[in-house]
mmCIF file of C-alpha atoms and ligand atoms in Angstrom:
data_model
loop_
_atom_site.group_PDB
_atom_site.id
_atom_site.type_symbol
_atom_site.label_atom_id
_atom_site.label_comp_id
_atom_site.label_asym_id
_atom_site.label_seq_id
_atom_site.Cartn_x
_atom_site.Cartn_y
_atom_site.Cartn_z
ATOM 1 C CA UNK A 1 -6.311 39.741 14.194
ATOM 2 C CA UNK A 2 -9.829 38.391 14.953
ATOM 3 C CA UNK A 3 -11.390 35.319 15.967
ATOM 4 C CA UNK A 4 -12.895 34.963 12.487
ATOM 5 C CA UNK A 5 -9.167 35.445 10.634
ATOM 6 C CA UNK A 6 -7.964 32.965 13.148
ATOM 7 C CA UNK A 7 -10.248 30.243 12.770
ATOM 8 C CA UNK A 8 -9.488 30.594 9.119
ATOM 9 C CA UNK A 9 -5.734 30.168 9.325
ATOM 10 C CA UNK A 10 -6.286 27.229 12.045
ATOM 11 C CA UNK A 11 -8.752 25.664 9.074
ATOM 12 C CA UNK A 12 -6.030 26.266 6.176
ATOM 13 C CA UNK A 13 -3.021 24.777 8.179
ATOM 14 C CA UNK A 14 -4.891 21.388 9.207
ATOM 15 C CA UNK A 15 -6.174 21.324 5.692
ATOM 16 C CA UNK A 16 -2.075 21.772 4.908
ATOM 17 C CA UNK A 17 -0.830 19.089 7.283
ATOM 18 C CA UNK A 18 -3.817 16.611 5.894
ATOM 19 C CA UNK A 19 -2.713 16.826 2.179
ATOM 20 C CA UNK A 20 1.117 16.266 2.828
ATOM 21 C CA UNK A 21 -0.543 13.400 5.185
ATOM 22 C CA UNK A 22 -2.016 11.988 2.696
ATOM 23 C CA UNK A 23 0.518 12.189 0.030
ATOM 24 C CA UNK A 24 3.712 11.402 2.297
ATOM 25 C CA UNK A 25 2.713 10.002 5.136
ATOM 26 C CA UNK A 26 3.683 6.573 5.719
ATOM 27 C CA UNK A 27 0.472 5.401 7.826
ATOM 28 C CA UNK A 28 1.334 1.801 8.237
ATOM 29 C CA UNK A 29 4.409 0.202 7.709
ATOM 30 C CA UNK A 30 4.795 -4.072 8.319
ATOM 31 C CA UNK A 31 7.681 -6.354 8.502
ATOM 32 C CA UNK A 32 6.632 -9.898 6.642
ATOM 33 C CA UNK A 33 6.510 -12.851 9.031
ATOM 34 C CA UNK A 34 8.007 -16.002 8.136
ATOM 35 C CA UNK A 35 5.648 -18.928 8.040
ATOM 36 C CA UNK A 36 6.796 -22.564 8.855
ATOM 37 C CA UNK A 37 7.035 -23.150 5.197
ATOM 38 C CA UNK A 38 9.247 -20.464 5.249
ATOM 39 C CA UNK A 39 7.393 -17.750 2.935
ATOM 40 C CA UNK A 40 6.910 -13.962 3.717
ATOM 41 C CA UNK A 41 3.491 -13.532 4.449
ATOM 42 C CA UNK A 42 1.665 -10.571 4.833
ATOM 43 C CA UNK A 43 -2.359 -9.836 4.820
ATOM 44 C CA UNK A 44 -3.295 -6.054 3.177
ATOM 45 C CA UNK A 45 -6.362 -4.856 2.795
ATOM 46 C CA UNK A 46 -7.515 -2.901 -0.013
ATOM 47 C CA UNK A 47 -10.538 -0.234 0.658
ATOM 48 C CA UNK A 48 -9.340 3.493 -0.366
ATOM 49 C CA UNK A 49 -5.688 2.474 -0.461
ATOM 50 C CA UNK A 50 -3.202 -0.322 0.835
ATOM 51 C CA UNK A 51 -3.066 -1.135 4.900
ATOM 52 C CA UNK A 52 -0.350 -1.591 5.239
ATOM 53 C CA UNK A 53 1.604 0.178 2.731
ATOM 54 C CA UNK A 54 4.503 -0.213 3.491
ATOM 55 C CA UNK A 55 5.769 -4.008 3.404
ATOM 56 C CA UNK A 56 9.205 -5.040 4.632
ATOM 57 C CA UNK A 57 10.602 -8.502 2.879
ATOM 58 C CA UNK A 58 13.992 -9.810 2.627
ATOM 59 C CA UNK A 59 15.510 -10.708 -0.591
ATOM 60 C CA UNK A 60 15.319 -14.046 -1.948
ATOM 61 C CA UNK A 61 12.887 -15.303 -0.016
ATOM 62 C CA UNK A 62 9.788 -16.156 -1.599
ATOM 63 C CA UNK A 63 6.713 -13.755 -0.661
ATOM 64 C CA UNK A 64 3.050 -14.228 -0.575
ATOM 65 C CA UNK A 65 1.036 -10.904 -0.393
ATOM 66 C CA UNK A 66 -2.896 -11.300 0.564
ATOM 67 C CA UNK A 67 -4.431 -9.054 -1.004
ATOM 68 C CA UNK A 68 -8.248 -8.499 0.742
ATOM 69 C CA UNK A 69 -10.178 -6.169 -1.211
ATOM 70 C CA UNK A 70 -12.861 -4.626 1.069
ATOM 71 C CA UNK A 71 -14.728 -2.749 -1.546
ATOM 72 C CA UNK A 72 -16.058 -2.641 -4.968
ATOM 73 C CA UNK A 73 -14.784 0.650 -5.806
ATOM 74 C CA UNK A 74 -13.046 -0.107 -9.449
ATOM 75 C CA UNK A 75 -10.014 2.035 -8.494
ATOM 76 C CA UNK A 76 -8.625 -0.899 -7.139
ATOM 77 C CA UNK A 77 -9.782 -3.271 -9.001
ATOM 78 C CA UNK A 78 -6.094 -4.386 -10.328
ATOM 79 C CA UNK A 79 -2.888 -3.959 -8.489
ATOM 80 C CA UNK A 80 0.685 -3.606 -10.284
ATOM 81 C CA UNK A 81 4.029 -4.596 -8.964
ATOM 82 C CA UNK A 82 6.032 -2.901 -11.905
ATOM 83 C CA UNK A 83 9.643 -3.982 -11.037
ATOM 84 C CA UNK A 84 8.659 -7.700 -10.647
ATOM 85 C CA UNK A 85 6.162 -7.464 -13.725
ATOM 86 C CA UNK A 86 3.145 -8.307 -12.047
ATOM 87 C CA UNK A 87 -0.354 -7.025 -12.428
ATOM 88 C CA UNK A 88 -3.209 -8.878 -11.087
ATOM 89 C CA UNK A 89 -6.701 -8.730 -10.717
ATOM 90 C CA UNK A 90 -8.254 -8.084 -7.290
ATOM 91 C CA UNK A 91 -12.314 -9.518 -7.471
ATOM 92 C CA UNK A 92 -14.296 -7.570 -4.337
ATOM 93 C CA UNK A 93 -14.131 -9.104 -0.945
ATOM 94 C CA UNK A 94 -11.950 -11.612 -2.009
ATOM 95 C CA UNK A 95 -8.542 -12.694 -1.009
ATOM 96 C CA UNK A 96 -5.825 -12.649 -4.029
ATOM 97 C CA UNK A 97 -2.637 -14.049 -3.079
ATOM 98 C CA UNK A 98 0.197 -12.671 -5.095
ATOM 99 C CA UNK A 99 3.277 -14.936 -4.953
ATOM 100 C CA UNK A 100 6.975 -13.962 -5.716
ATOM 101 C CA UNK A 101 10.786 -13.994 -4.630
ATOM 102 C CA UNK A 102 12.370 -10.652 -4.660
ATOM 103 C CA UNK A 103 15.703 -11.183 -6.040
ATOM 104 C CA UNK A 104 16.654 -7.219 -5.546
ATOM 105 C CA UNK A 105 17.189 -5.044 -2.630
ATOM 106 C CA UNK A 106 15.315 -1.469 -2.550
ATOM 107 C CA UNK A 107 12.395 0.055 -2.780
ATOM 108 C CA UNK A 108 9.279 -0.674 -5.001
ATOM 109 C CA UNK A 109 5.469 1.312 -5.465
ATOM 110 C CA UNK A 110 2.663 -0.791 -5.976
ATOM 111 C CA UNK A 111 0.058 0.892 -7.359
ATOM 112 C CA UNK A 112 -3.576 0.389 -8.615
ATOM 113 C CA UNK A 113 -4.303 0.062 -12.422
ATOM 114 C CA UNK A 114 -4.839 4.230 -12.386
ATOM 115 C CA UNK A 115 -1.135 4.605 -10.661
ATOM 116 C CA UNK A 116 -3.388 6.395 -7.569
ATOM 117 C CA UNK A 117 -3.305 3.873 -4.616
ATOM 118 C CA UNK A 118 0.276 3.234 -3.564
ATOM 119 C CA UNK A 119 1.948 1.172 -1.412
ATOM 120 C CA UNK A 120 5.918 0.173 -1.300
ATOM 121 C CA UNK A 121 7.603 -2.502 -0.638
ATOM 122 C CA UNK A 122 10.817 -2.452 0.734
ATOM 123 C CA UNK A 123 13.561 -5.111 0.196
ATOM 124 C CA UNK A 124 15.934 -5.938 2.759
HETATM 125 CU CU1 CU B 1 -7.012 3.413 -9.154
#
């Protein structure tokens, strides 16, 4: 084997390792903090995906996601919350605060509008 066939077998198997990265790789997983007024609250920005996305909440406590969307890009420009039947707008560099009480245990993808930004959020 020579240089050249190596390099190209180094190349494919970081080009691999990226792509399960980026399909499976949990980058940034958060538990919610409890304010004093006793809500879940966690900040997530939106640019390219969710950070984090993965959010931690326990059941029956009432939630308040803040959304931040850092871009313009109109992939994100709604985000969906199937299993609680929510879908809500996200305007550009603005805060959207989506409010709710999970009242089951498990875990649930949020997506974009397209179903190609994910994030889950697990209930505890
Ligand atoms: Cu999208």
């Amino acid at each position: 084997m020579d240089n050249a066939e190596l390099i190209v077998i180094v190349a494919a198997l970081a080009m691999i390792a990226m792509v399960i990265w980026y399909f499976f790789g949990e980058r940034e997983k958060v538990a919610a903090a409890v304010t004093d007024a006793g809500v879940q609250e966690v900040k997530i920005t939106v640019k390219g995906g969710y950070s984090p996305d993965v959010i931690v909440v326990r059941r029956g406590v009432p939630v308040k996601l803040d959304f931040f969307r850092d871009e313009t890009a109109s992939c994100s420009d709604q985000v969906i919350f199937g299993d609680f039947g929510i879908a809500r707008d996200l305007p550009p560099y603005k805060t959207t605060a989506i409010e709710f009480t999970p009242d089951k245990t498990g875990e649930f993808t949020f997506t974009c509008g397209m179903n190609m930004l994910r994030g889950k959020l697990v209930v505890t």
